[in-house]
PDB file of C-alpha atoms and ligand atoms in Angstrom:
ATOM      1  CA  MET A1034     172.787 104.172  93.527  1.00 36.00           C
ATOM      2  CA  PRO A1035     173.291 105.875  90.169  1.00 41.00           C
ATOM      3  CA  ILE A1036     170.221 106.021  88.023  1.00 43.00           C
ATOM      4  CA  LEU A1037     170.515 106.318  84.283  1.00 44.00           C
ATOM      5  CA  VAL A1038     168.635 109.247  82.891  1.00 51.00           C
ATOM      6  CA  ASN A1039     167.977 110.425  79.429  1.00 53.00           C
ATOM      7  CA  THR A1040     169.751 113.772  79.340  1.00 65.00           C
ATOM      8  CA  TYR A1041     169.581 114.180  75.586  1.00 68.00           C
ATOM      9  CA  GLY A1042     166.173 114.527  74.120  1.00 75.00           C
ATOM     10  CA  PRO A1043     165.314 115.753  70.658  1.00 85.00           C
ATOM     11  CA  LYS A1044     167.250 118.569  69.018  1.00 91.00           C
ATOM     12  CA  ILE A1045     163.993 120.396  68.521  1.00 94.00           C
ATOM     13  CA  GLY A1046     161.249 120.536  71.113  1.00 93.00           C
ATOM     14  CA  ALA A1047     159.576 122.584  73.852  1.00 93.00           C
ATOM     15  CA  CYS A1048     161.955 124.559  76.110  1.00 94.00           C
ATOM     16  CA  ASN A1049     161.714 123.313  79.713  1.00 93.00           C
ATOM     17  CA  ILE A1050     161.490 126.884  81.030  1.00 94.00           C
ATOM     18  CA  CYS A1051     159.412 128.944  78.598  1.00 94.00           C
ATOM     19  CA  GLY A1052     157.677 126.184  76.627  1.00 93.00           C
ATOM     20  CA  VAL A1053     158.503 127.717  73.231  1.00 94.00           C
ATOM     21  CA  HIS A1054     158.977 125.046  70.560  1.00 95.00           C
ATOM     22  CA  GLY A1055     162.252 125.261  68.616  1.00 96.00           C
ATOM     23  CA  PRO A1056     165.931 124.227  68.588  1.00 96.00           C
ATOM     24  CA  LEU A1057     167.185 123.135  72.034  1.00 95.00           C
ATOM     25  CA  THR A1058     170.579 123.876  73.601  1.00 94.00           C
ATOM     26  CA  ASP A1059     172.671 122.241  76.360  1.00 92.00           C
ATOM     27  CA  ASP A1060     172.276 123.484  79.904  1.00 92.00           C
ATOM     28  CA  HIS A1061     175.134 122.806  82.336  1.00 90.00           C
ATOM     29  CA  THR A1062     174.434 122.291  86.046  1.00 88.00           C
ATOM     30  CA  PRO A1063     176.213 123.648  87.969  1.00 89.00           C
ATOM     31  CA  PRO A1064     176.884 126.387  85.435  1.00 91.00           C
ATOM     32  CA  LYS A1065     180.396 126.620  84.034  1.00 89.00           C
ATOM     33  CA  GLY A1066     182.583 128.841  86.159  1.00 89.00           C
ATOM     34  CA  CYS A1067     181.512 127.361  89.501  1.00 89.00           C
ATOM     35  CA  TYR A1068     184.502 126.246  91.552  1.00 85.00           C
ATOM     36  CA  ARG A1069     185.269 122.502  91.508  1.00 81.00           C
ATOM     37  CA  PRO A1070     186.887 121.246  94.728  1.00 78.00           C
ATOM     38  CA  THR A1071     189.781 118.811  94.992  1.00 75.00           C
ATOM     39  CA  GLN A1072     189.541 115.550  96.944  1.00 72.00           C
ATOM     40  CA  VAL A1073     191.947 116.912  99.580  1.00 72.00           C
ATOM     41  CA  GLU A1074     189.838 119.999 100.168  1.00 73.00           C
ATOM     42  CA  ILE A1075     186.706 117.912 100.497  1.00 70.00           C
ATOM     43  CA  ARG A1076     188.260 115.483 102.978  1.00 70.00           C
ATOM     44  CA  HIS A1077     189.559 118.326 105.112  1.00 69.00           C
ATOM     45  CA  LEU A1078     186.218 120.105 105.130  1.00 69.00           C
ATOM     46  CA  THR A1079     184.109 117.049 105.760  1.00 66.00           C
ATOM     47  CA  PHE A1080     186.202 116.307 108.809  1.00 66.00           C
ATOM     48  CA  LEU A1081     186.204 119.907 109.982  1.00 67.00           C
ATOM     49  CA  LEU A1082     182.473 120.451 109.678  1.00 64.00           C
ATOM     50  CA  SER A1083     180.915 117.086 110.336  1.00 62.00           C
ATOM     51  CA  GLY A1084     183.605 115.022 112.079  1.00 62.00           C
ATOM     52  CA  VAL A1085     183.417 112.335 109.368  1.00 61.00           C
ATOM     53  CA  GLU A1086     186.932 111.043 108.689  1.00 61.00           C
ATOM     54  CA  ASN A1087     186.273 109.088 105.536  1.00 60.00           C
ATOM     55  CA  PRO A1088     183.770 110.813 103.313  1.00 56.00           C
ATOM     56  CA  PRO A1089     182.383 108.767 100.427  1.00 54.00           C
ATOM     57  CA  ARG A1090     184.819 108.691  97.549  1.00 54.00           C
ATOM     58  CA  GLY A1091     183.584 110.197  94.378  1.00 48.00           C
ATOM     59  CA  ARG A1092     184.843 110.655  90.909  1.00 46.00           C
ATOM     60  CA  ARG A1093     185.609 114.302  90.278  1.00 46.00           C
ATOM     61  CA  SER A1094     182.789 115.471  88.128  1.00 47.00           C
ATOM     62  CA  GLN A1095     184.448 117.915  85.770  1.00 48.00           C
ATOM     63  CA  ASN A1096     181.458 119.117  83.904  1.00 55.00           C
ATOM     64  CA  GLY A1097     178.473 118.470  86.116  1.00 69.00           C
ATOM     65  CA  VAL A1098     175.378 117.410  84.268  1.00 80.00           C
ATOM     66  CA  LYS A1099     174.184 118.516  80.882  1.00 84.00           C
ATOM     67  CA  TYR A1100     170.629 118.495  79.571  1.00 88.00           C
ATOM     68  CA  ARG A1101     169.641 119.544  76.069  1.00 92.00           C
ATOM     69  CA  THR A1102     166.336 121.032  77.114  1.00 92.00           C
ATOM     70  CA  LEU A1103     166.486 124.843  76.905  1.00 95.00           C
ATOM     71  CA  CYS A1104     165.909 127.290  74.065  1.00 96.00           C
ATOM     72  CA  ALA A1105     168.782 129.607  73.217  1.00 97.00           C
ATOM     73  CA  GLN A1106     167.034 132.635  74.655  1.00 97.00           C
ATOM     74  CA  CYS A1107     166.457 131.119  78.116  1.00 97.00           C
ATOM     75  CA  ASN A1108     169.888 129.495  78.143  1.00 97.00           C
ATOM     76  CA  THR A1109     172.023 132.339  76.834  1.00 96.00           C
ATOM     77  CA  ASP A1110     170.148 135.609  77.233  1.00 97.00           C
ATOM     78  CA  PHE A1111     168.546 134.934  80.600  1.00 97.00           C
ATOM     79  CA  LEU A1112     170.757 132.379  82.369  1.00 97.00           C
ATOM     80  CA  GLY A1113     174.145 133.048  80.789  1.00 96.00           C
ATOM     81  CA  LEU A1114     174.008 136.819  80.629  1.00 97.00           C
ATOM     82  CA  ARG A1115     171.625 137.912  83.376  1.00 97.00           C
ATOM     83  CA  TYR A1116     171.346 135.382  86.176  1.00 98.00           C
ATOM     84  CA  ASP A1117     174.281 132.952  86.208  1.00 98.00           C
ATOM     85  CA  PRO A1118     176.991 135.538  87.005  1.00 98.00           C
ATOM     86  CA  SER A1119     175.296 136.250  90.374  1.00 98.00           C
ATOM     87  CA  PHE A1120     174.787 132.550  91.077  1.00 98.00           C
ATOM     88  CA  ILE A1121     178.419 131.686  90.206  1.00 98.00           C
ATOM     89  CA  GLU A1122     179.702 134.549  92.351  1.00 97.00           C
ATOM     90  CA  PHE A1123     177.597 133.353  95.303  1.00 98.00           C
ATOM     91  CA  VAL A1124     178.812 129.764  94.938  1.00 97.00           C
ATOM     92  CA  ASN A1125     182.453 130.745  94.471  1.00 96.00           C
ATOM     93  CA  GLU A1126     182.441 133.146  97.389  1.00 95.00           C
ATOM     94  CA  ALA A1127     181.083 130.364  99.620  1.00 94.00           C
ATOM     95  CA  ALA A1128     183.764 128.032  98.217  1.00 92.00           C
ATOM     96  CA  ARG A1129     186.487 130.596  98.874  1.00 90.00           C
ATOM     97  CA  HIS A1130     185.497 130.812 102.555  1.00 88.00           C
ATOM     98  CA  LEU A1131     185.315 127.046 102.891  1.00 86.00           C
ATOM     99  CA  ARG A1132     188.612 126.318 101.146  1.00 82.00           C
ATOM    100  CA  SER A1133     191.032 128.493 103.052  1.00 71.00           C
ATOM    101  CA  PRO A1134     190.433 127.761 106.681  1.00 63.00           C
ATOM    102  CA  LEU A1135     192.302 126.322 109.555  1.00 66.00           C
ATOM    103  CA  SER A1136     189.279 127.303 111.563  1.00 73.00           C
ATOM    104  CA  LEU A1137     185.971 128.664 110.339  1.00 80.00           C
ATOM    105  CA  PRO A1138     183.602 131.135 111.937  1.00 86.00           C
ATOM    106  CA  GLU A1139     180.186 129.829 112.868  1.00 89.00           C
ATOM    107  CA  THR A1140     178.479 132.016 110.299  1.00 92.00           C
ATOM    108  CA  ILE A1141     179.781 133.875 107.293  1.00 92.00           C
ATOM    109  CA  VAL A1142     178.032 136.516 105.213  1.00 95.00           C
ATOM    110  CA  ILE A1143     178.087 136.586 101.431  1.00 97.00           C
ATOM    111  CA  ARG A1144     176.994 139.651  99.523  1.00 97.00           C
ATOM    112  CA  GLY A1145     174.849 138.720  96.559  1.00 97.00           C
ATOM    113  CA  ARG A1146     171.777 139.477  94.450  1.00 98.00           C
ATOM    114  CA  PRO A1147     169.109 137.079  95.743  1.00 98.00           C
ATOM    115  CA  GLN A1148     166.644 137.583  92.893  1.00 98.00           C
ATOM    116  CA  ALA A1149     169.242 136.734  90.248  1.00 98.00           C
ATOM    117  CA  ILE A1150     170.603 133.814  92.286  1.00 98.00           C
ATOM    118  CA  VAL A1151     167.126 132.301  92.680  1.00 98.00           C
ATOM    119  CA  ARG A1152     166.263 132.786  88.994  1.00 98.00           C
ATOM    120  CA  SER A1153     169.495 131.065  87.942  1.00 98.00           C
ATOM    121  CA  LEU A1154     168.746 128.201  90.332  1.00 97.00           C
ATOM    122  CA  LEU A1155     165.177 127.826  89.030  1.00 96.00           C
ATOM    123  CA  GLY A1156     166.372 127.889  85.437  1.00 96.00           C
ATOM    124  CA  HIS A1157     168.946 125.132  85.929  1.00 94.00           C
ATOM    125  CA  MET A1158     166.589 123.007  87.986  1.00 92.00           C
ATOM    126  CA  SER A1159     163.890 123.402  85.352  1.00 91.00           C
ATOM    127  CA  ALA A1160     166.369 122.199  82.719  1.00 90.00           C
ATOM    128  CA  GLN A1161     166.502 118.730  84.300  1.00 85.00           C
ATOM    129  CA  GLY A1162     164.674 116.023  82.459  1.00 78.00           C
ATOM    130  CA  VAL A1163     163.707 115.808  78.829  1.00 76.00           C
ATOM    131  CA  ASP A1164     160.417 117.341  77.749  1.00 77.00           C
ATOM    132  CA  ARG A1165     159.360 118.462  81.201  1.00 77.00           C
ATOM    133  CA  TYR A1166     157.550 121.662  80.344  1.00 73.00           C
ATOM    134  CA  LEU A1167     154.107 121.502  81.964  1.00 71.00           C
ATOM    135  CA  LYS A1168     155.047 118.223  83.677  1.00 65.00           C
ATOM    136  CA  GLY A1169     155.932 119.713  87.045  1.00 62.00           C
ATOM    137  CA  PRO A1170     154.046 121.835  89.530  1.00 62.00           C
ATOM    138  CA  LEU A1171     153.258 125.401  88.591  1.00 71.00           C
ATOM    139  CA  THR A1172     155.347 125.636  85.456  1.00 80.00           C
ATOM    140  CA  GLU A1173     153.660 128.817  84.292  1.00 87.00           C
ATOM    141  CA  PRO A1174     154.267 130.968  87.408  1.00 90.00           C
ATOM    142  CA  LEU A1175     157.896 129.808  87.295  1.00 91.00           C
ATOM    143  CA  ARG A1176     158.179 130.743  83.635  1.00 93.00           C
ATOM    144  CA  ASP A1177     156.651 134.184  84.247  1.00 94.00           C
ATOM    145  CA  TYR A1178     158.957 134.823  87.183  1.00 96.00           C
ATOM    146  CA  PHE A1179     162.017 133.697  85.206  1.00 96.00           C
ATOM    147  CA  LEU A1180     161.232 135.834  82.156  1.00 96.00           C
ATOM    148  CA  ASP A1181     160.066 138.978  83.983  1.00 97.00           C
ATOM    149  CA  GLU A1182     162.682 140.459  86.310  1.00 96.00           C
ATOM    150  CA  THR A1183     160.135 142.686  88.049  1.00 97.00           C
ATOM    151  CA  LYS A1184     158.011 139.848  89.454  1.00 97.00           C
ATOM    152  CA  PRO A1185     158.326 138.604  93.048  1.00 96.00           C
ATOM    153  CA  LEU A1186     158.994 134.933  93.692  1.00 96.00           C
ATOM    154  CA  PRO A1187     155.647 133.046  93.361  1.00 93.00           C
ATOM    155  CA  ALA A1188     153.973 132.956  96.771  1.00 90.00           C
ATOM    156  CA  ASP A1189     153.898 129.201  97.310  1.00 89.00           C
ATOM    157  CA  ILE A1190     157.535 128.496  96.431  1.00 92.00           C
ATOM    158  CA  LYS A1191     160.044 128.478  99.268  1.00 93.00           C
ATOM    159  CA  VAL A1192     163.750 128.459  98.427  1.00 96.00           C
ATOM    160  CA  PHE A1193     166.306 127.254 100.979  1.00 96.00           C
ATOM    161  CA  TYR A1194     170.083 126.894 100.969  1.00 97.00           C
ATOM    162  CA  TRP A1195     172.794 125.588 103.262  1.00 96.00           C
ATOM    163  CA  ALA A1196     176.524 124.843 103.310  1.00 94.00           C
ATOM    164  CA  TYR A1197     177.283 121.499 101.671  1.00 92.00           C
ATOM    165  CA  PRO A1198     180.955 120.562 102.187  1.00 87.00           C
ATOM    166  CA  HIS A1199     180.758 117.364 100.128  1.00 84.00           C
ATOM    167  CA  ARG A1200     181.630 116.114  96.676  1.00 80.00           C
ATOM    168  CA  VAL A1201     178.502 114.120  95.928  1.00 82.00           C
ATOM    169  CA  HIS A1202     176.404 115.969  93.393  1.00 83.00           C
ATOM    170  CA  VAL A1203     172.682 115.346  93.807  1.00 85.00           C
ATOM    171  CA  MET A1204     169.876 116.781  91.762  1.00 85.00           C
ATOM    172  CA  PHE A1205     166.258 115.970  91.208  1.00 84.00           C
ATOM    173  CA  ARG A1206     162.959 117.641  90.664  1.00 84.00           C
ATOM    174  CA  ASP A1207     159.359 116.652  91.315  1.00 82.00           C
ATOM    175  CA  ALA A1208     159.967 114.485  94.380  1.00 86.00           C
ATOM    176  CA  ALA A1209     157.525 114.307  97.270  1.00 86.00           C
ATOM    177  CA  TYR A1210     158.822 114.859 100.804  1.00 88.00           C
ATOM    178  CA  ALA A1211     156.543 113.051 103.227  1.00 87.00           C
ATOM    179  CA  HIS A1212     156.551 113.939 106.920  1.00 87.00           C
ATOM    180  CA  LEU A1213     155.320 110.764 108.587  1.00 89.00           C
ATOM    181  CA  PRO A1214     154.077 112.027 111.997  1.00 89.00           C
ATOM    182  CA  SER A1215     151.849 114.691 110.439  1.00 88.00           C
ATOM    183  CA  GLY A1216     151.036 112.788 107.242  1.00 87.00           C
ATOM    184  CA  LYS A1217     151.823 115.944 105.249  1.00 87.00           C
ATOM    185  CA  ASN A1218     153.541 115.860 101.872  1.00 87.00           C
ATOM    186  CA  CYS A1219     155.139 118.555  99.839  1.00 87.00           C
ATOM    187  CA  MET A1220     156.765 118.688  96.436  1.00 88.00           C
ATOM    188  CA  ILE A1221     160.470 119.468  96.451  1.00 90.00           C
ATOM    189  CA  TRP A1222     163.282 120.032  93.975  1.00 91.00           C
ATOM    190  CA  LEU A1223     166.857 119.569  95.196  1.00 91.00           C
ATOM    191  CA  LEU A1224     170.293 120.554  93.906  1.00 94.00           C
ATOM    192  CA  LYS A1225     173.424 119.832  95.930  1.00 92.00           C
ATOM    193  CA  PHE A1226     177.024 120.281  94.878  1.00 91.00           C
ATOM    194  CA  PHE A1227     180.087 121.637  96.647  1.00 90.00           C
ATOM    195  CA  PRO A1228     179.854 124.067  98.452  1.00 92.00           C
ATOM    196  CA  LEU A1229     176.079 124.662  98.616  1.00 96.00           C
ATOM    197  CA  ALA A1230     172.780 122.812  98.631  1.00 96.00           C
ATOM    198  CA  PHE A1231     169.505 124.299  97.416  1.00 97.00           C
ATOM    199  CA  LEU A1232     165.989 123.105  98.171  1.00 95.00           C
ATOM    200  CA  LEU A1233     162.819 124.329  96.507  1.00 93.00           C
ATOM    201  CA  ALA A1234     159.611 123.451  98.279  1.00 92.00           C
ATOM    202  CA  TRP A1235     155.998 123.992  97.314  1.00 88.00           C
ATOM    203  CA  ASP A1236     154.277 124.913 100.564  1.00 80.00           C
ATOM    204  CA  GLU A1237     156.141 124.946 103.828  1.00 76.00           C
ATOM    205  CA  PRO A1238     157.792 121.589 104.450  1.00 74.00           C
ATOM    206  CA  VAL A1239     156.872 120.153 107.830  1.00 75.00           C
ATOM    207  CA  GLY A1240     159.486 118.750 110.149  1.00 73.00           C
ATOM    208  CA  LEU A1241     162.637 120.395 108.831  1.00 74.00           C
ATOM    209  CA  ASN A1242     164.912 119.447 111.685  1.00 73.00           C
ATOM    210  CA  HIS A1243     167.950 121.343 110.517  1.00 81.00           C
ATOM    211  CA  THR A1244     168.870 124.976 110.551  1.00 81.00           C
ATOM    212  CA  ILE A1245     168.932 126.045 106.951  1.00 92.00           C
ATOM    213  CA  HIS A1246     168.639 129.441 105.311  1.00 95.00           C
ATOM    214  CA  SER A1247     165.762 130.804 103.281  1.00 95.00           C
ATOM    215  CA  PHE A1248     165.560 133.408 100.527  1.00 97.00           C
ATOM    216  CA  GLU A1249     162.210 134.452 102.023  1.00 95.00           C
ATOM    217  CA  PRO A1250     163.351 137.907 103.265  1.00 96.00           C
ATOM    218  CA  TRP A1251     164.213 138.866  99.673  1.00 97.00           C
ATOM    219  CA  ARG A1252     161.146 137.476  97.871  1.00 96.00           C
ATOM    220  CA  ASP A1253     159.998 140.954  96.739  1.00 96.00           C
ATOM    221  CA  VAL A1254     163.247 142.886  96.272  1.00 98.00           C
ATOM    222  CA  ALA A1255     164.407 144.286  92.925  1.00 97.00           C
ATOM    223  CA  ILE A1256     166.615 142.221  90.633  1.00 97.00           C
ATOM    224  CA  ASP A1257     169.686 144.370  91.387  1.00 97.00           C
ATOM    225  CA  HIS A1258     169.150 144.455  95.147  1.00 98.00           C
ATOM    226  CA  VAL A1259     172.314 143.333  96.933  1.00 98.00           C
ATOM    227  CA  ALA A1260     171.845 141.539 100.248  1.00 98.00           C
ATOM    228  CA  ASP A1261     174.015 140.102 102.999  1.00 98.00           C
ATOM    229  CA  LEU A1262     173.231 136.400 102.757  1.00 98.00           C
ATOM    230  CA  PRO A1263     174.156 134.416 105.872  1.00 97.00           C
ATOM    231  CA  LEU A1264     175.729 130.972 105.695  1.00 96.00           C
ATOM    232  CA  ASN A1265     175.972 128.879 108.829  1.00 93.00           C
ATOM    233  CA  LEU A1266     179.008 126.588 108.753  1.00 89.00           C
ATOM    234  CA  TYR A1267     178.439 124.549 111.895  1.00 85.00           C
ATOM    235  CA  GLY A1268     175.689 122.040 112.436  1.00 81.00           C
ATOM    236  CA  VAL A1269     175.093 121.699 108.696  1.00 87.00           C
ATOM    237  CA  PRO A1270     172.585 118.990 107.679  1.00 88.00           C
ATOM    238  CA  PRO A1271     174.016 115.513 107.046  1.00 86.00           C
ATOM    239  CA  LEU A1272     175.394 114.520 103.644  1.00 84.00           C
ATOM    240  CA  PHE A1273     172.292 112.701 102.433  1.00 84.00           C
ATOM    241  CA  TRP A1274     169.640 114.965 103.946  1.00 87.00           C
ATOM    242  CA  PRO A1275     166.812 115.277 102.968  1.00 87.00           C
ATOM    243  CA  GLU A1276     166.934 112.507 100.370  1.00 83.00           C
ATOM    244  CA  ALA A1277     167.747 109.648 102.768  1.00 82.00           C
ATOM    245  CA  PRO A1278     164.829 108.382 104.866  1.00 84.00           C
ATOM    246  CA  THR A1279     164.754 109.296 108.556  1.00 84.00           C
ATOM    247  CA  ARG A1280     162.492 108.128 111.356  1.00 87.00           C
ATOM    248  CA  GLU A1281     160.204 111.014 110.497  1.00 87.00           C
ATOM    249  CA  SER A1282     160.444 111.461 106.768  1.00 86.00           C
ATOM    250  CA  ILE A1283     160.707 109.677 103.459  1.00 86.00           C
ATOM    251  CA  LEU A1284     161.115 110.935  99.949  1.00 84.00           C
ATOM    252  CA  MET A1285     159.365 109.580  96.903  1.00 80.00           C
ATOM    253  CA  TYR A1286     161.535 110.216  93.884  1.00 72.00           C
ATOM    254  CA  GLY A1287     160.571 111.079  90.391  1.00 63.00           C
ATOM    255  CA  GLN A1288     162.292 109.281  87.565  1.00 56.00           C
ATOM    256  CA  GLU A1289     164.818 112.072  87.114  1.00 55.00           C
ATOM    257  CA  ALA A1290     166.564 111.735  90.483  1.00 58.00           C
ATOM    258  CA  ILE A1291     170.303 111.370  89.984  1.00 58.00           C
ATOM    259  CA  HIS A1292     173.504 111.263  91.957  1.00 57.00           C
ATOM    260  CA  VAL A1293     176.244 112.392  89.661  1.00 56.00           C
ATOM    261  CA  ALA A1294     179.263 111.290  91.667  1.00 46.00           C
ATOM    262  CA  GLY A1295     179.869 109.294  94.794  1.00 39.00           C
TER     263      GLY A1295
HETATM  264 ZN1  LIG B 156     163.016 128.987  76.716  1.00 91.10          ZN
END
């Protein structure tokens, strides 16, 4: 169910990433330049990878989501110039593999710069929600990591990704993932759009029943380090995982949870 969110806050305020007070600029998620799939491509892929013949119909979201929550320096100098090109390349390379096939290999490998990809992801996820600086978990370690390219990813943040051959764009931050059998909770942020899904988790989530990939092996590498990032194309998690309840897990959403299309 779509939830209305306030994506335009004040023109002047605290930047959601660095906290500096000043004029705010629009952040686009996914960043401009990421490939936008057609309905035909999505239907073909959904059938190929998950056996679902009639995927949910969704309006084609031309521009993604826009929040006016970042200062010009974070938005332009860091995201636009330094980090987004690696993120866009990663997304578009995954899309290129997924778009062409009559058959797909079980796993593909995408060369990319994990530290820049993760910083771009963190920046765009931080941009969600008006006036959110210091409202989420561990804002300051995230800010320091984002602004200083020499820092490793903060120790308690795990970043996961998986192939997401669907049109429905989902994003939220500050939700709690509760694993019912163990009674353990952890905070998660989620961003899903064709062709990839990304999950940030504070602490190790318990009961992840799907094979997904982690940026863990590259937590300490240099910003320009290029890695072979695997992407499993078969047995991908279901469309609405992890946000839909299962027998073992439920998610408690923050007010900013949104489904953009679908
Ligand atoms: Zn900023």
